[in-house]
């Protein structure tokens, strides 16, 4: 089984959902395609989508919702197709 890790492209606050009342983008066990949004990073009220760079199954979510992150931090682990 091959895995890859989606990393934070920039520092900020990681959000697992687009809005507090919306469902999370992904859960462990979900299948994602390359380009699917798995979270957002917010910096000074500016938000950037975090997209999967591969197709696979989410095996681990490595950061909590609203956690402060640094560029390069591991966010989500995928088991590749």
C-alpha positions as a printed Julia matrix, in Angstrom:
81×3 Matrix{Float64}:
   0.0    0.0    0.0
   1.41   3.35  -1.02
   0.58   6.49   0.91
   1.16  10.18   0.4
   0.67  13.14   2.67
  -1.03  16.38   1.74
   0.98  19.22   3.22
   0.08  22.78   4.15
   1.2   25.21   1.42
   1.27  28.15   3.81
   0.91  28.99   7.5
  -2.49  29.85   8.93
  -5.5   28.19  10.49
  -6.7   24.89   9.04
 -10.44  24.45   8.65
 -12.0   21.08   7.88
 -15.3   22.64   6.77
 -16.17  25.64   4.58
 -18.53  27.13   7.17
 -19.15  26.25  10.84
 -22.61  24.87   9.99
 -21.48  22.86   6.95
 -20.25  19.26   6.97
 -16.5   18.59   6.84
 -14.85  18.32   3.43
 -13.55  14.79   4.1
 -13.63  12.1    6.76
 -11.27   9.18   7.25
 -12.29   6.46   4.82
 -13.59   8.89   2.18
 -12.33   8.52  -1.38
 -10.99  11.69  -3.02
  -9.97  12.49  -6.56
  -7.02  14.66  -7.53
  -8.14  18.27  -7.17
 -10.86  17.62  -4.56
 -10.87  20.15  -1.73
  -9.93  18.54   1.6
  -9.81  21.72   3.72
  -9.02  25.41   3.69
  -6.3   27.51   5.26
  -7.22  30.95   6.5
  -4.81  33.83   6.93
  -6.05  37.29   7.88
  -9.57  36.58   6.55
  -8.22  35.26   3.26
  -8.86  31.59   2.56
  -7.1   29.14   0.26
  -8.53  25.76  -0.7
  -6.32  22.8    0.08
  -6.7   20.29  -2.73
  -5.71  16.69  -2.96
  -2.74  16.18  -5.28
  -3.64  12.54  -5.9
  -6.58  10.14  -5.97
  -6.99   7.84  -3.0
  -8.64   7.09   0.3
  -8.24   9.36   3.32
  -6.48   7.17   5.88
  -5.68   9.79   8.54
  -6.61  13.37   9.23
  -3.54  14.69  10.97
  -4.71  18.1   12.25
  -7.78  19.23  14.13
 -10.28  21.73  12.82
  -9.15  25.32  13.51
  -5.59  24.24  14.37
  -2.75  26.68  13.74
  -0.45  25.23  11.09
   2.87  26.08   9.5
   3.86  25.73   5.85
   4.86  22.13   5.2
   2.85  20.64   8.07
   1.23  17.29   7.31
  -2.55  17.67   6.99
  -4.05  14.48   5.56
  -2.64  11.05   4.72
  -3.96   9.28   1.62
  -3.72   5.67   0.58
  -3.19   5.96  -3.15
  -5.36   4.15  -5.68
